[in-house]
Structure formats: structure tokens, C-alpha cells
Amino acid sequence: MKNIISRRDLLGGAAASAALAVSSGRGALAQQKTSISVRIDRDVTALDPAFRGGPHDANIFKSVYQRLIKQKDNSAETELDAASELKQVSPTLIEFTLKPGQMFTDGYGEMTAEDVKFSFERFSVSPVDGKVSPYKGDWTGLTGVEVTGKYTGKIVLSQPNAGLYAIALADGSGCIVCKKAVLERGVEHNIKPVGSGPYQVISVEKQRGAVLKRNPAYTGPKPTFEEIKVNFIQDPKTAELALRSGELDFAVLPPAVAEPMRNVSGLVVDQAPGLAYIWLGINMEKAPFTDLRVRQAIRLALDVDQMLLAGFNGKAPRLNTLVMAPVLGAWTEAPVYKRNVVEAKKLLAEAGHPAIKTRITILNQPAYQTMALVAQALLREVGITAELDVQEGGTYWEAGKGEAGKNLDLFMMRFNGKLDPNFLMQWFVSGQIGTWNWQRFNSPEFDRLYQEAIVEADPAKRAAIVIKAQQEMDKSAAFVWLTNDVAFPVRRATVKPAYLPGAIDWQLDRFTAA
Amino acid sequence: MNDTARYLLSRLVTTALIVLGAMLLLFTLSAIVPGDPATALLGPQATPEYAKRFIMEMGLDQPWYRRLFIFLGNLLVGNLGTDVLSGRPVTAIVGAVIPYTFILTFASIGLAVLIGVPLGCYAATHRGSVADHALAFVSVAFIAIPSFVIAIFLLLIFSIWLDWLPVLGAGEAGNWADQAKRLILPTTALSVGWIGFIARLVRSSMLEVMGESYIRTARAYGLSNSMVTYKYALKNACIPTIAVLGMGIGRLLGGAVLVEIVFARPGLGRLIFDAIATRNFPVLQGAVLVVVLIFVVTNLLVDLSYSAIDPRIRRNTTSERAGR
């Protein structure tokens, strides 16, 4: 028997050996993983709680700064963080005591109550260089922070604010910055933040992201990973490939990208109900939609389940009202509207509009385009001819604003949510008409209930008020609720992530080895 | 003033006019295009007061022509403005990404020349052969496939299936080996189309040049085939290729946008893309200005390189200017 090794065999063997060596090395590395890599889908804007660009920034800096309180792992419940004590003395007064010995990085010394005062008041009470924060609404009612000692102080409000804990104190707006560092570093502090949290920022690079390293001076529980690379990856397909190749450990992806990864070895695809809310809105000020019957007809003409099947492969749960299940005031008995073509046609005939020509304005993203196409077909059956107006982000986000907003017909919208009903309700008050209330929903009763819910400290009473407010929205028929979205966190099997319900807010310092 | 100095001066004046024209166009388009930067950049959280202040800080409360004058005035002192959102100077933002763009662009051109020119020469010297036809087919296919499609296939093959090369980014700062490794796939994706294009161009130029009388003369003098092909024919056939490459820098910068997105690489193209999407006008203006400058300077260098390759061009240009 001839046994000749050709040059091709030799090269092939060498390549196979090299591949084996590389793959076995990678396996060994996975076991002693000290660094992980996660994806953000927007570039780092400013690692400053008061001037952050959005959740992508907050997800980084919430592990860099401490808060008086913060959420427990994978939970909306809170626990003490920088504070050793936090006491609600009255509906408008909160007292706090800081733990001593919490050191800011880069030699900026110990955290004191002065830093807390500076951090909270800079949103709008004492803005630095006159710059009021776009997030000042998170601190609604704050009149000031009184420093009563090196570690003690009082948060004073002009009116009760039931959402203060969830929206401000335990969230991004409650992060405690170092007064001296902010004043000294100026805009540089946006990319070189000084905190006292579990991680410190090592570098921030435009279009690349940030690198975090464990803060050795942090007095709380030591995070699992020495280093976290936060990569800005715009394209979900690239994120998918990076996950498959092992370069990325965690990313939240759209269903169409995440679903096919369920069977990929070494990866785990989780599914979490979203905290966003997506709906089809109707401009109540534009004829013929000024007529309640026309709006009701549209609601009855649409088949939400069919739209979701098309837009989200049926993976996103149906939403029937504004406030969804994990949030206080969820209206579980909200009506579930079924498609009824006969009734819809009847309503249109009664309103004197048996045939309507209209326009659905949407963002140029596949899910909305698909859902709008389905809506277009469904509306046609009741005599409504809808043209699709697909716009890119820069134009779309202005479509419902100011005078231009008066000409809007139907539109699809998505807002990110938080675990507080007033946060969800705030965009629909009459004061938001011409800004974010694109339905131009003008209900004095809703406005009143919104204010009432802010100051109501009793959770049961507050929930009842919030449900009443949603009933007002339902009566208007200006909202066809679609879904609160669905998040698909995809991770390497070796990493166990931590995030709040909805998977929008991450707890990077709580990520552990699985 | 001699001819070369006069030529350079006229080109510099033209350059300044082109830059001015481009910025004029950009400012006009910025004024026309719908979309509110405060909304696009700040999102729903922006209070009306903050949005107003933001617009003022961006200078968007001013008419576009005043903004243009302010921009040009700042430019004279090397200031491209400030990105209001991050508070950082635009020069720093552009400066941070420009090396990545340069590296990707020049590596892609280098690879395209390195492979495309020999392929074109080979096809020209083997005209009508099976190899020539095969190269023609492959070249056209390369030209026709968009670079981002090639990018995705390269990633699937070399990163996912074979696990040879990384997917993400531009590599760790200071780690040259890592950076080089992460340059291979984007460079290949971006240059594939150009390889085909250059191969076709060199082939047709070579065939044209090889029909010239001086080539016949060279052959008649008994010079070897390779000497005639590579010393005389290729040198002249390179002139249109260099012209195309010069123009190609701009196209490469445009084509790089999608490749940069697919590979999550930083770069000027991606910066401009993001700035347009978010209506971040200060960053857009600064980045576009830099691209225009790169384009114009490259073309100037290309023009100058003609005369270095073929002195007849320099003589002809001088004669035309002298009216002879």
C-alpha cells in the first residue's frame, strides 16, 4: 500500500492542527474569563447623569457612579447603595446618611453630602453654567438638598413625588458625581467620569465604545469581571456574528436576528417582555378623525394580533393599554378589541365618512413597515385608503411636532418605558400637545389624574388613579395599543447577565460567570 | 513665477473654491432638509427649554448664511466647532476617527493595485485565452457585488466557519498585530470591487498602448517581451489607472461607510452617516469638510503624478498655457 503525503495533505494537516490549537486555547480562556464584552447600539454620548444621551450611556455609568439606593439584581426592588440610611420623613422630605469611606477615583477624595447636593441640584435647582438638564423632569418637585453634616442631608420637595425613588433616586438621575471633578474637568468629565462605583472608565473612544475596569477602591461587593468592554455596534447583524464568533458576550437583539441563534452552541437566547410601548396613534384634531366614531372604526378595523404576527413574528405580546403588567397601575381588565368590519363600516357611515383617504406615518424600520402594510390592507376593507409615509429618524421624530403635527393623520410610535406609571403617562398630558402628544389627546380629566397620581403615596390608591387615567385614554379611541415589545438578550452560556425588567436597563456590575 | 509654481497656485485657488462651494451646498442643504436636531439628538426627554438652548448653542437659531460665515471664520483659526451633545471639539472627534479611515482606504487601494494590475497585465498579454475570459467574468462579478455583501460573506466564512479572523472593530490601541488582523477582512471587502475594476482598466489600457508604434519599434529593436510589456507598455497604461484611483478615493470613502458599519469599525464615513441620521450639524460640517479636502488634495497629487510618470504631459500642459 502506498502511503504518500502530498503537499496539499501537509498544508491541510497543518491548518487543522493550528485550528485545533486556537479552538482549544479559546476554550481554556472561556473558563478563566476575567473580561467580557457587551454591545450598545448607540455611540457613547456623555457619561454624565444630567446630560446623558439615553439608556446606552446610563448602562455604562450606573456601574461607575453610586446612588443612594439602587435596584437589586434583576429586580425593580431597591436596596441601599451609597446610603447607610434613607428615610421618608414626610411626603416631601427624605433624609439620608452616607456610608463613610466611599472614595472617588483619580484621587478626588471621599464622597460627602455636598456631592449628593451638587449631583441632584444640578439638574435644575442650581444648574452649573446655567445648563438645565434635559432630565430635570425626573426630579419634579425638588426644591433643594440641605446638607446637615459631612455624611447627612435632607432632600426637600415642594410636592410629593411618588415616582422619585424609581425614576430618580435609584435610576440614572440619582447617580452621585464628584462635585470637584465635574467642576474641574468640565466637558472632559463626559468621557473621563469620576465615580465611586464598582467600575471605573479606562477609555472612551468615538464610534468604538468604552472600557471599564474594576475599581479597587470600591467598598461594596466586588464585581465578577475585572474588565468590561462596552462596544458600540450599530448593526444587529454584526452583533450576531460577533456573538457567534465568541467576540461578544452579551447583546439585546431584535427577534428576527435573535431567533435563529437559539440552536447555536455556546449561546443562550433569553426572552423578556419589553418595557417599551408601541401603538398606532390617531390625530384627534385632524378631520375626519375629530369624529369619535371614525377613530372607533379604525380601532375596530385593525387586527392587532395579525399586525404583531407580521411585525414581530408573533413573538411580541399584545398590549391593550398604556401601563403594562410589572408597573403599578396596570389595567388588567382593559378591553381587548377584536376586529369587526361590519361595526367599523357602520360607524364610518354614521359619521358620514364611508370612504376616507389617509396616511400612516412610520419610522423606516422593518417591524413598523410590515405592521403598517397589514394595517393598510385591513383598513382598505372598511373603506379607508391609507398611504404609507415611511420616514428616516431625523425627519420622523419631528413629524408630530408644532404646527406640522396638526397635519399628521395616523402614525406608529414607540417610547421606552420605566417602572413608574407617571413616567409612562407624562407624554399624553395636554401640555405635551405639539411636543410628544402626537394624538393631540386633550383631556383635562387625564391631566388631573396624572397630577393626582404623582402626589399619591399610597400604592393602591395610586394604582386606581392610574387605571382611571387609562380609561380616559381608551374612551378617546385615539390609541390602538400594539405591544410593549419583546427583548431578546443573547449571551454566551458562560456569562449570566443582570438587567431590570424590559432589558433596557442593565446592571453591568452584577454580571457574573454562569 | 515659473510654470510649476503658477500651476500649483491655480490649483490651490481651485481647491479653496471647491471647498467653499461644497460648504455652501452643505449649509444650504442643512437649511432645507427637514428634521430638528434637538429632537433627533435629544429624544423625548428634552424639555422645551433645553431644546431651545441646544438649538442656540448649535447656532441653528441663526440664518444659514450667518452660520456659514461663522464656520468659515472659525476655520481660519483651525476650529471646526463643538459637538453640542458631548461638548467635545469637532476637531477631536474627526481626529479620533480619521486614522482608521486612512488606513482602511489606503490598504484597500494598495491591495487593489497589488492584485488588479498584474491581473490586468496578464489578461492583456493573454488576450482571447481561457484565462482572459475567466478573468473578465470574475472582474465583472467583483465590480457588481456591493462591498457590504462581500463583507458579510467574508465574516461568515473567515470569522464564523473557519474562526480565523475577528469580527469586531479596529483592534486594541497600540497593539499593531491586533489592528492588522482586524484590517484584513474590511480591506478585502472594500478592495474586491476595485480589483476587478483596475484589472479591466489596466487590460484595456495595455491593449491600447500595445498597439502604439513605439511598442512595435521596441519589438523591432529586439527587446524582450517582458521588457516591452512591463517597462514601456505598463508605464503608459498606468496613467488612466492613477486618474481613476485618484477619483476613487472619494468613492472608497463613500463605500467604506457600510463596510465600517458591518465591521463596527470607526471611520469618517460612519461619522458622517451618524451625523446625518441625527442631524448633528457641527460634526457633519467638520467631517464633510475633511472629506472634501482629502478628495481635492488627492486629485491634486494625482495630477502632479502624471507629469512625473510622463514628462510629455508636463510639456504639453506648459505649451498649452503658453498658447503654443
Coordinates of N, CA and C in Angstrom, one line a residue, chain A residues 267-376:
Chain A
L267 N -24.3 29.6 23.0 CA -25.1 30.8 23.2 C -26.4 30.5 23.8
V268 N -27.0 31.4 24.6 CA -28.3 31.3 25.2 C -29.1 32.5 24.8
V269 N -30.3 32.2 24.3 CA -31.2 33.3 23.9 C -32.3 33.4 24.9
D270 N -32.4 34.5 25.6 CA -33.4 34.7 26.6 C -34.5 35.5 25.9
Q271 N -35.7 35.5 26.6 CA -36.8 36.3 26.0 C -37.4 37.1 27.2
A272 N -37.5 38.4 27.1 CA -38.0 39.1 28.2 C -39.1 40.1 27.7
P273 N -40.3 40.2 28.3 CA -41.3 41.1 27.9 C -40.7 42.5 28.0
G274 N -40.9 43.3 27.0 CA -40.3 44.7 26.9 C -41.0 45.6 27.9
L275 N -40.3 46.8 28.0 CA -40.9 47.8 28.9 C -41.3 49.0 28.0
A276 N -41.1 48.8 26.7 CA -41.4 49.9 25.8 C -42.9 49.8 25.5
Y277 N -43.4 50.8 24.8 CA -44.8 50.7 24.4 C -44.9 51.2 23.0
I278 N -45.6 50.4 22.2 CA -45.8 50.7 20.7 C -47.2 50.8 20.4
W279 N -47.6 51.8 19.7 CA -49.1 51.9 19.4 C -49.3 52.7 18.1
L280 N -50.5 52.5 17.6 CA -50.9 53.3 16.4 C -51.7 54.5 17.0
G281 N -51.3 55.7 16.7 CA -51.9 56.9 17.2 C -52.8 57.5 16.1
I282 N -53.8 58.2 16.6 CA -54.7 58.9 15.6 C -54.8 60.4 16.0
N283 N -54.5 61.3 15.1 CA -54.6 62.7 15.4 C -56.0 63.2 15.6
M284 N -56.4 63.5 16.8 CA -57.8 63.8 17.1 C -58.2 65.2 16.6
E285 N -57.2 66.0 16.2 CA -57.5 67.4 15.8 C -57.7 67.5 14.3
K286 N -57.4 66.4 13.6 CA -57.4 66.4 12.1 C -58.7 65.7 11.6
A287 N -59.5 66.5 10.8 CA -60.7 65.9 10.2 C -60.3 64.8 9.2
P288 N -61.0 63.7 9.1 CA -62.3 63.4 9.8 C -62.0 62.7 11.1
F289 N -60.8 62.6 11.6 CA -60.5 61.9 12.9 C -61.0 62.7 14.1
T290 N -61.5 63.8 13.9 CA -62.1 64.6 15.0 C -63.3 63.9 15.5
D291 N -63.9 63.1 14.6 CA -65.1 62.4 15.0 C -64.8 61.1 15.7
L292 N -65.3 61.0 16.9 CA -65.0 59.8 17.7 C -65.3 58.5 17.0
R293 N -66.4 58.5 16.2 CA -66.9 57.3 15.5 C -65.8 56.8 14.5
V294 N -65.2 57.8 13.9 CA -64.1 57.4 12.9 C -63.0 56.7 13.6
R295 N -62.6 57.3 14.7 CA -61.5 56.7 15.5 C -61.8 55.3 16.0
Q296 N -63.1 55.2 16.4 CA -63.5 53.9 16.9 C -63.6 52.9 15.7
A297 N -63.9 53.4 14.6 CA -64.0 52.5 13.4 C -62.6 52.0 13.0
I298 N -61.6 52.9 13.1 CA -60.2 52.5 12.8 C -59.8 51.4 13.8
R299 N -60.1 51.6 15.1 CA -59.8 50.6 16.1 C -60.4 49.3 15.8
L300 N -61.6 49.3 15.4 CA -62.3 48.0 15.1 C -61.9 47.4 13.7
A301 N -61.4 48.2 12.9 CA -60.9 47.7 11.5 C -59.6 47.0 11.6
L302 N -58.8 47.3 12.7 CA -57.5 46.7 12.8 C -57.5 45.4 13.6
D303 N -56.6 44.6 13.2 CA -56.4 43.3 13.9 C -55.0 43.3 14.5
V304 N -54.9 43.6 15.7 CA -53.6 43.8 16.4 C -52.8 42.5 16.3
D305 N -53.4 41.4 16.6 CA -52.7 40.1 16.5 C -52.0 39.9 15.2
Q306 N -52.8 40.2 14.2 CA -52.3 40.0 12.8 C -51.1 40.9 12.5
M307 N -51.2 42.1 13.0 CA -50.1 43.1 12.8 C -48.9 42.7 13.5
L308 N -49.1 42.1 14.7 CA -47.9 41.7 15.5 C -47.3 40.5 14.9
L309 N -48.1 39.6 14.4 CA -47.6 38.4 13.7 C -46.6 38.8 12.6
A310 N -47.1 39.8 11.8 CA -46.3 40.3 10.7 C -45.0 41.1 11.2
G311 N -45.2 41.9 12.2 CA -44.1 42.8 12.6 C -43.1 42.2 13.5
F312 N -43.5 41.2 14.3 CA -42.6 40.6 15.3 C -42.6 39.1 15.3
N313 N -43.0 38.5 14.1 CA -43.1 37.1 14.0 C -43.9 36.5 15.1
G314 N -44.9 37.2 15.6 CA -45.7 36.7 16.7 C -45.1 36.6 18.0
K315 N -43.8 37.1 18.1 CA -43.1 36.9 19.4 C -43.4 38.0 20.4
A316 N -43.9 39.1 20.0 CA -44.2 40.2 20.9 C -45.6 40.1 21.5
P317 N -45.7 40.2 22.8 CA -47.1 40.1 23.4 C -47.9 41.3 23.1
R318 N -49.2 41.0 23.0 CA -50.2 42.1 22.7 C -50.3 43.1 23.9
L319 N -50.5 44.3 23.6 CA -50.7 45.3 24.7 C -52.1 45.9 24.5
N320 N -52.8 46.0 25.6 CA -54.2 46.5 25.5 C -54.4 47.9 26.1
T321 N -53.4 48.3 26.8 CA -53.5 49.6 27.5 C -52.1 50.2 27.7
L322 N -52.0 51.4 28.2 CA -50.7 52.0 28.4 C -49.8 51.3 29.4
V323 N -50.3 51.1 30.6 CA -49.5 50.6 31.7 C -49.5 49.0 31.7
M324 N -48.3 48.5 31.5 CA -48.2 47.0 31.4 C -47.9 46.4 32.7
A325 N -48.0 45.1 32.7 CA -48.0 44.3 33.9 C -47.0 44.6 35.1
P326 N -45.7 44.7 34.8 CA -44.9 44.9 36.0 C -45.0 46.3 36.7
V327 N -45.7 47.2 36.1 CA -45.7 48.6 36.6 C -47.0 48.8 37.4
L328 N -46.9 49.6 38.4 CA -48.0 49.9 39.3 C -49.1 50.6 38.4
G329 N -50.4 50.1 38.6 CA -51.5 50.7 37.9 C -51.8 50.0 36.5
A330 N -51.2 48.8 36.4 CA -51.5 48.0 35.2 C -53.0 47.7 35.1
W331 N -53.6 48.0 34.0 CA -55.1 47.9 33.9 C -55.3 46.5 33.2
T332 N -55.4 45.5 34.1 CA -55.6 44.1 33.6 C -56.9 43.8 32.9
E333 N -57.9 44.6 33.3 CA -59.2 44.4 32.7 C -59.5 45.3 31.4
A334 N -58.4 45.9 30.9 CA -58.6 46.7 29.7 C -59.2 46.0 28.6
P335 N -60.1 46.6 27.8 CA -60.8 45.9 26.7 C -59.9 45.4 25.7
V336 N -60.1 44.2 25.2 CA -59.3 43.7 24.1 C -60.2 43.8 22.8
Y337 N -59.9 44.7 22.0 CA -60.7 45.0 20.8 C -60.4 44.0 19.7
K338 N -61.5 43.4 19.3 CA -61.5 42.4 18.2 C -61.9 43.0 16.9
R339 N -61.4 42.6 15.8 CA -61.7 43.1 14.5 C -63.2 42.9 14.2
N340 N -63.8 44.0 13.8 CA -65.3 43.9 13.5 C -65.5 44.8 12.3
V341 N -65.4 44.3 11.1 CA -65.6 45.0 9.9 C -67.0 45.7 9.7
V342 N -68.0 44.9 10.1 CA -69.4 45.3 9.9 C -69.6 46.6 10.8
E343 N -69.2 46.4 12.0 CA -69.4 47.5 13.0 C -68.5 48.8 12.6
A344 N -67.3 48.5 12.1 CA -66.5 49.6 11.7 C -67.1 50.4 10.5
K345 N -67.6 49.6 9.5 CA -68.3 50.3 8.4 C -69.5 51.1 8.8
K346 N -70.2 50.5 9.8 CA -71.4 51.2 10.3 C -71.1 52.5 10.9
L347 N -70.0 52.5 11.7 CA -69.6 53.7 12.4 C -69.2 54.8 11.4
L348 N -68.5 54.3 10.4 CA -68.0 55.3 9.3 C -69.2 55.9 8.6
A349 N -70.2 55.0 8.3 CA -71.4 55.5 7.6 C -72.1 56.5 8.5
E350 N -72.3 56.2 9.8 CA -72.9 57.1 10.7 C -72.2 58.4 10.8
A351 N -70.9 58.4 10.7 CA -70.1 59.6 10.8 C -70.1 60.4 9.5
G352 N -70.7 59.8 8.4 CA -70.7 60.4 7.1 C -69.4 60.3 6.4
H353 N -68.6 59.3 6.7 CA -67.3 59.2 6.0 C -67.1 57.7 5.6
P354 N -68.0 57.3 4.6 CA -67.8 55.9 4.2 C -66.5 55.6 3.5
A355 N -65.9 56.6 2.9 CA -64.6 56.4 2.2 C -63.6 57.5 2.7
I356 N -62.5 57.1 3.2 CA -61.5 58.0 3.7 C -60.2 57.8 3.1
K357 N -59.5 58.9 2.7 CA -58.1 58.7 2.3 C -57.2 59.3 3.4
T358 N -56.3 58.5 3.8 CA -55.4 58.9 4.9 C -54.0 58.5 4.7
R359 N -53.1 58.7 5.7 CA -51.7 58.5 5.6 C -51.2 57.9 6.9
I360 N -50.4 56.9 6.9 CA -49.8 56.4 8.1 C -48.3 56.7 8.1
T361 N -47.9 57.5 9.1 CA -46.5 57.9 9.1 C -45.8 57.0 10.0
I362 N -44.7 56.4 9.5 CA -43.9 55.5 10.3 C -42.4 55.7 10.2
L363 N -41.7 55.1 11.1 CA -40.2 55.1 11.0 C -39.8 54.0 10.1
N364 N -38.6 54.3 9.4 CA -38.2 53.3 8.4 C -37.5 52.1 9.0
Q365 N -38.3 51.4 9.8 CA -37.7 50.1 10.4 C -38.6 49.0 10.0
P366 N -38.1 47.8 9.7 CA -38.8 46.7 9.1 C -40.1 46.4 9.9
A367 N -40.1 46.3 11.2 CA -41.3 45.9 12.0 C -42.4 46.9 11.8
Y368 N -42.1 48.2 11.7 CA -43.2 49.2 11.5 C -43.7 49.1 10.1
Q369 N -42.8 48.9 9.2 CA -43.2 48.9 7.8 C -44.1 47.7 7.5
T370 N -43.8 46.5 8.1 CA -44.6 45.4 7.9 C -46.0 45.5 8.6
M371 N -46.0 46.1 9.8 CA -47.2 46.3 10.5 C -48.1 47.3 9.8
A372 N -47.5 48.3 9.2 CA -48.2 49.3 8.5 C -48.8 48.8 7.2
L373 N -48.1 47.8 6.6 CA -48.7 47.2 5.4 C -49.9 46.4 5.7
V374 N -49.8 45.7 6.8 CA -51.0 44.9 7.3 C -52.2 45.9 7.6
A375 N -51.8 46.9 8.3 CA -52.9 47.9 8.7 C -53.5 48.5 7.4
Q376 N -52.7 48.8 6.5 CA -53.2 49.3 5.2 C -54.2 48.4 4.6

